[in-house]
Coordinates of C-alpha atoms and ligand atoms in Angstrom, one line a residue:
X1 CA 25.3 -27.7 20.4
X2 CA 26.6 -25.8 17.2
X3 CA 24.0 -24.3 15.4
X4 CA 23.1 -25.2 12.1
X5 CA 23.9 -23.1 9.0
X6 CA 20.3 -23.8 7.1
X7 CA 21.6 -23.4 4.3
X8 CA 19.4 -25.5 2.5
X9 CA 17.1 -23.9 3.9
X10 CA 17.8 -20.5 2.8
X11 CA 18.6 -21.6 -1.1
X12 CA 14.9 -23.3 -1.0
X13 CA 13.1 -20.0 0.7
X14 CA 15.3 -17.6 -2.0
X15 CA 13.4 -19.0 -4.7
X16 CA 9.7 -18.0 -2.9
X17 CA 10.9 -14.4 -2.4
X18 CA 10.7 -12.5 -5.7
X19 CA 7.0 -13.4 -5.7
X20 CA 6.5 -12.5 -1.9
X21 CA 8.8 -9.4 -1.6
X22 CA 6.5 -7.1 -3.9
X23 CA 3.7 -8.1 -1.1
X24 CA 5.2 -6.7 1.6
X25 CA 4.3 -2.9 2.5
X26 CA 7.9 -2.0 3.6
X27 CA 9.3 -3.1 0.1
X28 CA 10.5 0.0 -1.3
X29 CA 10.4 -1.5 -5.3
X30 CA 7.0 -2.2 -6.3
X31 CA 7.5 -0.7 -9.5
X32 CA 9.2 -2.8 -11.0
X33 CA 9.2 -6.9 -11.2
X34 CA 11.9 -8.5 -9.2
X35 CA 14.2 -10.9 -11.5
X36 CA 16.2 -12.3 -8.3
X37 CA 16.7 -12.3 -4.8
X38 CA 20.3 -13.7 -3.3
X39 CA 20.9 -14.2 0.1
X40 CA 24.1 -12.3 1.3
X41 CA 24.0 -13.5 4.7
X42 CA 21.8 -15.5 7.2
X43 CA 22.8 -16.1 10.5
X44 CA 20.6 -18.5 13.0
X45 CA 19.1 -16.6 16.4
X46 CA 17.1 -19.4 17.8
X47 CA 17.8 -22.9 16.6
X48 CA 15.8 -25.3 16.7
X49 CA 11.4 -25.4 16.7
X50 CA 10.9 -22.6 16.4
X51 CA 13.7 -21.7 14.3
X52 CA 14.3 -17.3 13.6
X53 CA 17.1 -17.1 11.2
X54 CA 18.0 -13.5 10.3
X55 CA 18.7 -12.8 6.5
X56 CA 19.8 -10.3 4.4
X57 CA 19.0 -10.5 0.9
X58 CA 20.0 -9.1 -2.3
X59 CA 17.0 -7.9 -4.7
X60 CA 17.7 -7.5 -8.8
X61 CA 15.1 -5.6 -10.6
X62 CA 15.5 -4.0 -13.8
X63 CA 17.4 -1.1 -12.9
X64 CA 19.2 -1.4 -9.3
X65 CA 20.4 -3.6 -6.9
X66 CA 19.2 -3.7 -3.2
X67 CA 20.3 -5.3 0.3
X68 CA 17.3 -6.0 2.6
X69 CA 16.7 -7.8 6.0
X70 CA 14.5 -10.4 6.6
X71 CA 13.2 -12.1 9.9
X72 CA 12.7 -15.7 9.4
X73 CA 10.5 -17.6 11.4
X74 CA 9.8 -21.5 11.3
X75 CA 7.8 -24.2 13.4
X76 CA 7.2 -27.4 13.0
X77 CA 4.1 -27.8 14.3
X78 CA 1.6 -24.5 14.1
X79 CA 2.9 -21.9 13.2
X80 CA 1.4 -18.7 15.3
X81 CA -1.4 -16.4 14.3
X82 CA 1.2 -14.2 12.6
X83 CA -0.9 -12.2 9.1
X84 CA -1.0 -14.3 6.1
X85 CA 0.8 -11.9 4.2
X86 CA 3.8 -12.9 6.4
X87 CA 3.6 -16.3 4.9
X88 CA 6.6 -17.6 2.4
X89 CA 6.1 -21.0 1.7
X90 CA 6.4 -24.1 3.0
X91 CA 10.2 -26.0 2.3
X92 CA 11.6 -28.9 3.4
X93 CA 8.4 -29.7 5.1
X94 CA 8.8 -26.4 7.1
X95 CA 6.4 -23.6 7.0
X96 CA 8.7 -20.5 6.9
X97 CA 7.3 -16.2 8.0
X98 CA 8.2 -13.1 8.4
X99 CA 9.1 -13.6 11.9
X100 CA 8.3 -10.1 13.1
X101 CA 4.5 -10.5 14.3
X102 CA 5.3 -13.5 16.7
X103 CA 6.4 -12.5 19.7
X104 CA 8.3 -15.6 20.8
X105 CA 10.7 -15.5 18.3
X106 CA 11.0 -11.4 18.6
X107 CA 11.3 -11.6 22.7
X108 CA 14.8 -13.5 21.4
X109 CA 16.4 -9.4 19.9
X110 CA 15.9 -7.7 23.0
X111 CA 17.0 -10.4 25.2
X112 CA 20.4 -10.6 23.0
X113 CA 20.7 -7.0 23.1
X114 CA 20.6 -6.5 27.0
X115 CA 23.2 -9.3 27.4
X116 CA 25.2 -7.7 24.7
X117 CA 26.1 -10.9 22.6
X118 CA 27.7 -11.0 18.8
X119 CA 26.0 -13.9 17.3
X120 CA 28.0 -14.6 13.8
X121 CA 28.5 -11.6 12.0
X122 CA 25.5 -9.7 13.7
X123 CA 26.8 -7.4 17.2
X124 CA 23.8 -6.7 19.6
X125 CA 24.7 -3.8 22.3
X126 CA 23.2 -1.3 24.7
X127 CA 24.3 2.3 24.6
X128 CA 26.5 3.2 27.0
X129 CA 24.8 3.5 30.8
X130 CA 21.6 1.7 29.3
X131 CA 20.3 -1.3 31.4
X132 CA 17.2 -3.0 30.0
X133 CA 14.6 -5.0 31.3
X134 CA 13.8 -8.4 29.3
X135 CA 11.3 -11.1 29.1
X136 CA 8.5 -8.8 27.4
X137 CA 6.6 -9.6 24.8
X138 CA 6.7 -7.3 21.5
X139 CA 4.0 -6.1 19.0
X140 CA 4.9 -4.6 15.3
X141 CA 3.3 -1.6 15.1
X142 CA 1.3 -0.8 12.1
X143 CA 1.5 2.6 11.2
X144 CA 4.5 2.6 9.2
X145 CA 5.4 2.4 5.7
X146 CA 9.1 1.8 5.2
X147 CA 10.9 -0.2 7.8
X148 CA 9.7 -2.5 10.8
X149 CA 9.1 -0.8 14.2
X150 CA 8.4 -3.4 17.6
X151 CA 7.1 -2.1 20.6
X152 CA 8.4 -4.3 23.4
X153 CA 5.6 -3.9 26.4
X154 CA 5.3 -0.3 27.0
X155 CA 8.9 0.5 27.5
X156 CA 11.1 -0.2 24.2
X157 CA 10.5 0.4 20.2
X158 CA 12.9 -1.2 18.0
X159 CA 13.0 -0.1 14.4
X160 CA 14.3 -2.8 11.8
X161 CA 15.7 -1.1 8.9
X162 CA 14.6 -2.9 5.8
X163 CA 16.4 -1.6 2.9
X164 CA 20.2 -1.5 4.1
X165 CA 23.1 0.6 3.3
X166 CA 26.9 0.0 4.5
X167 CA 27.4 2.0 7.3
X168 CA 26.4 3.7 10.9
X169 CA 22.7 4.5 10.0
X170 CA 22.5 8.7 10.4
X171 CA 19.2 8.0 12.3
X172 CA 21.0 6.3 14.8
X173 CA 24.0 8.4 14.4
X174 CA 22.4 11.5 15.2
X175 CA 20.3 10.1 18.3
X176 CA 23.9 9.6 19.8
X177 CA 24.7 12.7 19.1
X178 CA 21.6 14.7 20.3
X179 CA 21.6 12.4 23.7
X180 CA 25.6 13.0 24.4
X181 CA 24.2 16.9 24.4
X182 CA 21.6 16.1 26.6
X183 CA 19.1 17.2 23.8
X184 CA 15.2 16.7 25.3
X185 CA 13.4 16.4 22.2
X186 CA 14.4 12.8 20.9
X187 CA 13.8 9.5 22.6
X188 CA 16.7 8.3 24.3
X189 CA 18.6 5.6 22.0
X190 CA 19.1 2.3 24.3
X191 CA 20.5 -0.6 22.0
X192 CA 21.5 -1.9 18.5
X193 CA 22.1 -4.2 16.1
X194 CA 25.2 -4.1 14.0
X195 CA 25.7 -6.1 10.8
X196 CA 28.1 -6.2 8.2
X197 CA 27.2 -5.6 4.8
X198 CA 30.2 -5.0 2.1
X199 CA 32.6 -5.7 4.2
X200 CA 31.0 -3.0 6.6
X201 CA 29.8 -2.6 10.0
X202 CA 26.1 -1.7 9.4
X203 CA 23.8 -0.9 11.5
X204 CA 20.3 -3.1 11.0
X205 CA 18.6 -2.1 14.1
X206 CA 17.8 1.0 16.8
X207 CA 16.2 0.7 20.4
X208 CA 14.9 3.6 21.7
X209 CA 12.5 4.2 24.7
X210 CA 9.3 4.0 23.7
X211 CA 6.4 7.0 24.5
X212 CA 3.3 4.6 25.4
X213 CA 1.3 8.5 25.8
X214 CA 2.2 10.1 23.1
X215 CA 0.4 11.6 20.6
X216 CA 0.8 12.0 17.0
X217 CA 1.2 15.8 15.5
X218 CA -0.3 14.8 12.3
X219 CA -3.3 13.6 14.3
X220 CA -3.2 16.4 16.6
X221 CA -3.3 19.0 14.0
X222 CA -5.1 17.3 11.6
X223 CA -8.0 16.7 14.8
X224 CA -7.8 20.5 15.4
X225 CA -8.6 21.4 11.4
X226 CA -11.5 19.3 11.4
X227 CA -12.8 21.2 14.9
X228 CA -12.5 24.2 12.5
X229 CA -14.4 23.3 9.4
X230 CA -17.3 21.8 11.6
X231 CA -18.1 25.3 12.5
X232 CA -17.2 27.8 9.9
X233 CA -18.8 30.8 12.0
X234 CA -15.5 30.8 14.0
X235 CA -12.1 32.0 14.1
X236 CA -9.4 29.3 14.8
X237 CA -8.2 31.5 17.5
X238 CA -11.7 31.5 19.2
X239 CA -11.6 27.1 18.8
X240 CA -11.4 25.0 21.7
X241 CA -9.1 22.9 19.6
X242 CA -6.4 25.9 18.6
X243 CA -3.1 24.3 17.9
X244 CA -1.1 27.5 17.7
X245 CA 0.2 27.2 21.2
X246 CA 1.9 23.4 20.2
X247 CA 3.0 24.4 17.2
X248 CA 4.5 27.4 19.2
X249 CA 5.9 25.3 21.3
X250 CA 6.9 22.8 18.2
X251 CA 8.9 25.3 16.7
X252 CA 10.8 25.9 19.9
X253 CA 11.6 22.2 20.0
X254 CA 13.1 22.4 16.7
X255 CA 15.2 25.5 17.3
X256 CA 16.5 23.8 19.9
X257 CA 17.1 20.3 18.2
X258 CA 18.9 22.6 15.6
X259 CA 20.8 24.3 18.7
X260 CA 21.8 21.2 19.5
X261 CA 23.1 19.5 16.3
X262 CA 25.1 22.2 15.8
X263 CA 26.8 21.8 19.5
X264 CA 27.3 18.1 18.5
X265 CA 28.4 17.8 15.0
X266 CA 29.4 21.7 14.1
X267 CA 28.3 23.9 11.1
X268 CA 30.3 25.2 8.1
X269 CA 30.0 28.1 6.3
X270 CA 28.0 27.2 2.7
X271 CA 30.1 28.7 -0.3
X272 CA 29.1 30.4 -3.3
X273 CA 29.2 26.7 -4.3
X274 CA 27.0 25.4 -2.2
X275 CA 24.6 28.2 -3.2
X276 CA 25.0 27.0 -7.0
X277 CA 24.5 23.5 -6.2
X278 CA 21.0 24.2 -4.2
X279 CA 19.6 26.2 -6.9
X280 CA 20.8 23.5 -9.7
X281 CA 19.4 20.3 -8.1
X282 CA 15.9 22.0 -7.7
X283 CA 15.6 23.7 -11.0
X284 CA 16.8 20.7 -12.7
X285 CA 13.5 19.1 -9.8
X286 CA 11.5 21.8 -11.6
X287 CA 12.3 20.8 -15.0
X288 CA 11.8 17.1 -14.4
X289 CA 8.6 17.4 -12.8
X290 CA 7.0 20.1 -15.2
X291 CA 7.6 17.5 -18.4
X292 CA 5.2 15.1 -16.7
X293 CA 2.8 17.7 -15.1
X294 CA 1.0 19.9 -17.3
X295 CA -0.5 22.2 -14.7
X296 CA 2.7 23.2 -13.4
X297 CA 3.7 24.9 -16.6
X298 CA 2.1 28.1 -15.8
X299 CA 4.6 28.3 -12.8
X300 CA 7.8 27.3 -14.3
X301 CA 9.2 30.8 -15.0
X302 CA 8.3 32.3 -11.8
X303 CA 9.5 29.5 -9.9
X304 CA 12.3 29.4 -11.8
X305 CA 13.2 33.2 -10.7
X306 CA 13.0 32.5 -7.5
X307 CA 15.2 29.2 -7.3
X308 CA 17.6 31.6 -9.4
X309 CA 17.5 34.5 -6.5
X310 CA 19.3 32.0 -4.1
X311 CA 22.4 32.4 -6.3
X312 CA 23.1 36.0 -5.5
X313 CA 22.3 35.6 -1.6
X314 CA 25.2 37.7 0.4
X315 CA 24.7 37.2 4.1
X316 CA 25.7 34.0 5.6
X317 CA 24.3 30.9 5.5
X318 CA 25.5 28.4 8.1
X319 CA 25.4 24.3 7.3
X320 CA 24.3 21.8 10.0
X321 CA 23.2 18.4 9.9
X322 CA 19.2 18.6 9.9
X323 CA 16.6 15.9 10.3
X324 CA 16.2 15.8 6.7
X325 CA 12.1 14.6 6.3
X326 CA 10.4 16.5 9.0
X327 CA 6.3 17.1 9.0
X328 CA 4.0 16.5 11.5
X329 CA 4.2 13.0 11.1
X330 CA 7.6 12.8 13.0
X331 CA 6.6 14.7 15.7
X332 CA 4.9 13.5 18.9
X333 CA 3.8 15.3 21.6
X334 CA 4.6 13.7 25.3
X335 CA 3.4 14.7 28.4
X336 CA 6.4 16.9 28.7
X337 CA 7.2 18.4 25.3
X338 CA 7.3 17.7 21.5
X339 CA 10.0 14.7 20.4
X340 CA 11.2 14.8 16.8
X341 CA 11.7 11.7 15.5
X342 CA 13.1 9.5 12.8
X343 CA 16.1 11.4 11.7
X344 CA 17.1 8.8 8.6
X345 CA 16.3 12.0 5.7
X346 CA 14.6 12.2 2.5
X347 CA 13.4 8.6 1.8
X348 CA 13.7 9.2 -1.7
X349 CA 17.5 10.5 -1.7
X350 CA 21.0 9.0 -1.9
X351 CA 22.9 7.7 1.4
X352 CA 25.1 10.4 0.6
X353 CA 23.1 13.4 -0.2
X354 CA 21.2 12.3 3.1
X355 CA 24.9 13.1 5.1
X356 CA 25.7 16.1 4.0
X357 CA 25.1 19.6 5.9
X358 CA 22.3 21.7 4.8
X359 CA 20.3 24.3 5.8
X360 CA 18.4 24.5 8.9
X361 CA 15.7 26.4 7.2
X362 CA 15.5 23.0 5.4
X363 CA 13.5 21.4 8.3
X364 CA 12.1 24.6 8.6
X365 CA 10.0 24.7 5.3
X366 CA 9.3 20.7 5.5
X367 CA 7.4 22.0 8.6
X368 CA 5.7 25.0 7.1
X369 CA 4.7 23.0 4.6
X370 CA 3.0 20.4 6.8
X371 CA 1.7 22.4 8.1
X372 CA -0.6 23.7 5.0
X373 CA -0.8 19.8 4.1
X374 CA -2.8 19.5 7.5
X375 CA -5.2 22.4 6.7
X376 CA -5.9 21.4 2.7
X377 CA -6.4 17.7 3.0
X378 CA -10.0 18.5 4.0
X379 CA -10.5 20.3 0.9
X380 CA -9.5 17.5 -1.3
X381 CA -12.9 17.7 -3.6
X382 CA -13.9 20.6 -2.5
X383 CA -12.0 23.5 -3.3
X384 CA -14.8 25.2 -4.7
X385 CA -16.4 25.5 -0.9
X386 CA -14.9 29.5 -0.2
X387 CA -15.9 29.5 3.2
X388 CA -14.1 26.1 4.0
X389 CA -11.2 27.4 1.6
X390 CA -10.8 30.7 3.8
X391 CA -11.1 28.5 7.0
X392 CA -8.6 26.5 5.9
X393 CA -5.8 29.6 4.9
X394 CA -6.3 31.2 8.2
X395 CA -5.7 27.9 10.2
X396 CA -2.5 27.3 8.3
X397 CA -1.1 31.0 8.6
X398 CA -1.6 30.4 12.0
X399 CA -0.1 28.2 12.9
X400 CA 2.6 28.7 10.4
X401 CA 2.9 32.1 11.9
X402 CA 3.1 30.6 15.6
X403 CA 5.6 27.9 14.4
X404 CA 7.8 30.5 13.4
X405 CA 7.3 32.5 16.2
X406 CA 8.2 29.6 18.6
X407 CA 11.1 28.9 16.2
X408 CA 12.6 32.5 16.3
X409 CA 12.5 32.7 20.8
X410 CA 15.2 30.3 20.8
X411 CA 17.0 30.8 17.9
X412 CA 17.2 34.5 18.1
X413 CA 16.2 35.0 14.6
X414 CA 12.9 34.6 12.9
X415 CA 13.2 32.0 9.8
X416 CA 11.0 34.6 7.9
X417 CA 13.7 36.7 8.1
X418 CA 15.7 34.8 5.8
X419 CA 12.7 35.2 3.0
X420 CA 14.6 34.5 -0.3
X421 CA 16.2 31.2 1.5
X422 CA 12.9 30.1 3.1
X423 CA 10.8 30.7 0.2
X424 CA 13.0 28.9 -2.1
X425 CA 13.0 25.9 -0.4
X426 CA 9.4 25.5 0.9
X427 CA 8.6 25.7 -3.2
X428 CA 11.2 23.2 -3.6
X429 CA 8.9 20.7 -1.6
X430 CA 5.7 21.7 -3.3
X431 CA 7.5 21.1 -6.1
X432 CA 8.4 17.5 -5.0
X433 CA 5.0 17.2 -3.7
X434 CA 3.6 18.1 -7.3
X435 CA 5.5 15.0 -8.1
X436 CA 4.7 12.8 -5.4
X437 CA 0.7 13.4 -5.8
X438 CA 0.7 13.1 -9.7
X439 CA 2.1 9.6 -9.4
X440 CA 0.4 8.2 -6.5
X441 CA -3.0 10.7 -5.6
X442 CA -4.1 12.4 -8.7
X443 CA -7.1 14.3 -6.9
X444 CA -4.5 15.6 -4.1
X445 CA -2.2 17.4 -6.6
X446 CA -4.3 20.6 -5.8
X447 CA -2.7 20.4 -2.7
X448 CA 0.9 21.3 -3.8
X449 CA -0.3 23.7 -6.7
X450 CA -2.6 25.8 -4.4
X451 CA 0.2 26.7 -2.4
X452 CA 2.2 27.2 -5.1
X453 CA -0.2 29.7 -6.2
X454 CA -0.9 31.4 -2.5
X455 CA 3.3 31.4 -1.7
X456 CA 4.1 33.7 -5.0
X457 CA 1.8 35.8 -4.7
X458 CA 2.6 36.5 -1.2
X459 CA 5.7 37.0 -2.3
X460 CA 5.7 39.6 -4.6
Ligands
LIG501 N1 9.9 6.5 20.8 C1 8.6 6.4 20.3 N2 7.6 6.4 21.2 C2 6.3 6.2 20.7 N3 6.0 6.0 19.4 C3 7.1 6.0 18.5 C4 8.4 6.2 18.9 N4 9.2 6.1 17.9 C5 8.4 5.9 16.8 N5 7.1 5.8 17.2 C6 5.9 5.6 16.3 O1 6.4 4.8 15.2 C7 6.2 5.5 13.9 C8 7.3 5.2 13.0 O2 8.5 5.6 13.5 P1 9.7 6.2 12.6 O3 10.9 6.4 13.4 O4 9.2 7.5 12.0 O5 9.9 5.1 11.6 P2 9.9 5.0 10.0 O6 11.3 5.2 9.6 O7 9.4 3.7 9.6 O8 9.0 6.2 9.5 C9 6.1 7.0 14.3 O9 5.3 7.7 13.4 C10 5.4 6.9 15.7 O10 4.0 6.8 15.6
LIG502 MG1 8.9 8.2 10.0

């Protein structure tokens, strides 16, 4: 039997989408309206009832022009007890869904990715040596914000990438890498999906093993805080719940994920010109975000300064490829050691700028200052408590301390060390963070400007 194009189908459903897009959680442009949504290509997995087409759409709004994918699921007769947000509408008689919460249709990906088959345009593979078990049934999980991640019994996780870009994805890209140098600290990439998008091979999808007894650093540290602030009488060194040994043992991992990048991919030497780029893209960050934040005004000069004092670093700075987003949100601890995951980059930044070789210290800083978000976000509301204030200082120094610490064994060199470097670019993030919280959580921008306050003055 051929299968059938749908494209009737697909026309009909186009028309629901600008409406049903803005509803989903993963849709990265919810602030603006959507003026139309194109189908680029649509290609049927399962014929039939049920029927999962996969689509990739074009979005308009105002400004830009997106691809994303879609999973589109269809029954004729009841349709399963998928969330009603998943719901597009009802054409030709057909009620049409998000296909990704009904794990009929979803059993169909990992099944055509064992048996490596190319269904139209769209390539389903296993990494090299991988064999995988099929027949089990998948659940999205919920805990994510910008893409689609299915758990496939307790064994697989498959992440969907929603908004698409022409190309090997770098999260999958450096997974490769990091398991062809036998790297511990990442879960082991298994399959893919492959696409084509402008005339490119694009990666749309990533199977990795999945860690069904894992736990989450964010959760971890932020458990261990609380422990902390329910006793003020003690010392975080005296708590049951310390976390300084993990994030010793965190910042070891990341050394040697670092370690291991550069064995992969290699490192460059940054130029005065890289220097001069840095310190350009975050004072022009500074400038932007101080026009629409008052209360970073006081700071500008000072911050400013030190942005500046990158410029006239003279000892060498080596260029990797980094993870690019870490906090403790991307870490989990397994039974054996920490795993980074999730090695896509800044959500917020350019395909490009995500590629290109940076600083280690990068990561380095996004960790630090996790690492003060874990301790402050008690505090939101009240920061005028100076016991709970002090409390919360010492657990972050810390563990900021023992990070760094943990860092420094296996790299040889303390990331302290590097002050002018460091400093500059944990700043940087509060910066962004001064951003982020002003448009989204008013009452968290003390956060940010807290420890903009506490990391100049330590500095001088
Ligand atoms: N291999 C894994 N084992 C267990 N849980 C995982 C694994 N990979 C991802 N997760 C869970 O899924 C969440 C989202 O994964 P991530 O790769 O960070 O996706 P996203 O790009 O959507 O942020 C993680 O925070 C973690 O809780
Ligand atoms: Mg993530």
């Amino acid at each position: 039997m051929t299968a059938q194009t749908h494209d009737d189908l697909i026309a009909e459903l186009a028309t629901e989408l600008p409406a049903w897009l803005p509803t989903q959680r993963w849709f990265a442009g919810k602030d603006r309206a959507v003026t139309a949504v194109r189908p680029v290509s649509w290609t049927t997995l399962l014929d039939g009832d049920p029927l999962l087409i996969h689509l990739v759409v074009e979005v308009d709004q105002e400004d830009r022009t997106e691809p994303y994918q879609l999973l589109v699921g269809s029954r004729q007769a009841q349709v399963p007890d998928v969330s009603s947000s998943a719901s597009i509408g009802l054409e030709s008689g057909l009620t049409c869904y998000e296909a990704s919460g009904d794990a009929d249709l979803t059993a169909v990906l990992l099944e055509l990715m064992a048996r490596g088959t190319t269904v139209g345009e769209l390539t389903f593979e296993t990494e090299e040596g991988a064999e995988l078990e099929t027949g089990l049934r998948a659940h999205p999980i919920t805990s994510e914000q910008s893409n689609t991640s299915l758990v496939y019994g307790r064994q697989y996780i498959l992440k969907m990438f929603r908004k698409l870009s022409p190309g090997l994805n770098k999260d999958l890209r450096l997974h490769r890498a990091l398991r062809e140098v036998g790297c511990h600290h990442v879960a082991d990439p298994l399959g893919s999906i492959t696409g084509v998008l402008d005339g490119e091979p694009t990666t749309i999808g990533m199977l990795q093993r999945f860690m069904p007894d894992a736990a989450d650093g964010w959760v971890m540290a932020t458990t261990s805080v609380r422990d902390l602030m329910a006793d003020p009488s003690m010392a975080p060194e005296e708590l049951g719940g310390d976390f300084a040994g993990e994030a010793s043992r965190l910042g070891a991992a990341v050394a040697t994920v670092h370690a291991d990048l550069r064995r992969a991919l290699g490192t460059e030497p940054a130029g005065a010109d890289d220097l001069d780029e840095a310190v350009t893209v975050m004072v022009e960050r500074l400038d932007r975000v101080a026009a629409d934040v008052p209360a970073l005004a006081v700071h500008v000069p000072a911050l400013r300064e030190t942005f500046e004092a990158v410029r006239s670093i003279t000892s060498p700075v080596e260029m990797q490829y980094v993870h690019g987003d870490l906090h403790l949100g991307q870490v989990l601890r397994t039974l054996s050691g920490w795993l980074l995951l999730d090695f896509e980059g800044e959500p917020a930044a350019s395909v490009a700028e995500r590629s290109r070789l940076r600083s280690a210290l990068r990561d380095v800083a996004g960790m630090l200052r996790s690492f003060d978000y874990a301790a402050q976000q008690l505090l939101v509301g009240r920061a005028d408590d100076p016991v709970l204030t002090d409390q919360a200082m010492s657990w972050a120094r810390r563990n900021r301390d023992a990070f760094c610490e943990g860092y420094a064994e296996v790299a040889g060199t303390d990331p302290r060390d590097e002050a002018v470097l460091l400093r500059a670019f944990e700043l940087d993030k509060a910066v962004y963070e001064v951003s982020y919280e002003h448009a989204n959580r008013p009452d968290w921008l003390s956060v940010p400007l807290a420890s903009i306050t506490r990391i100049m003055t330590e500095g001088s």
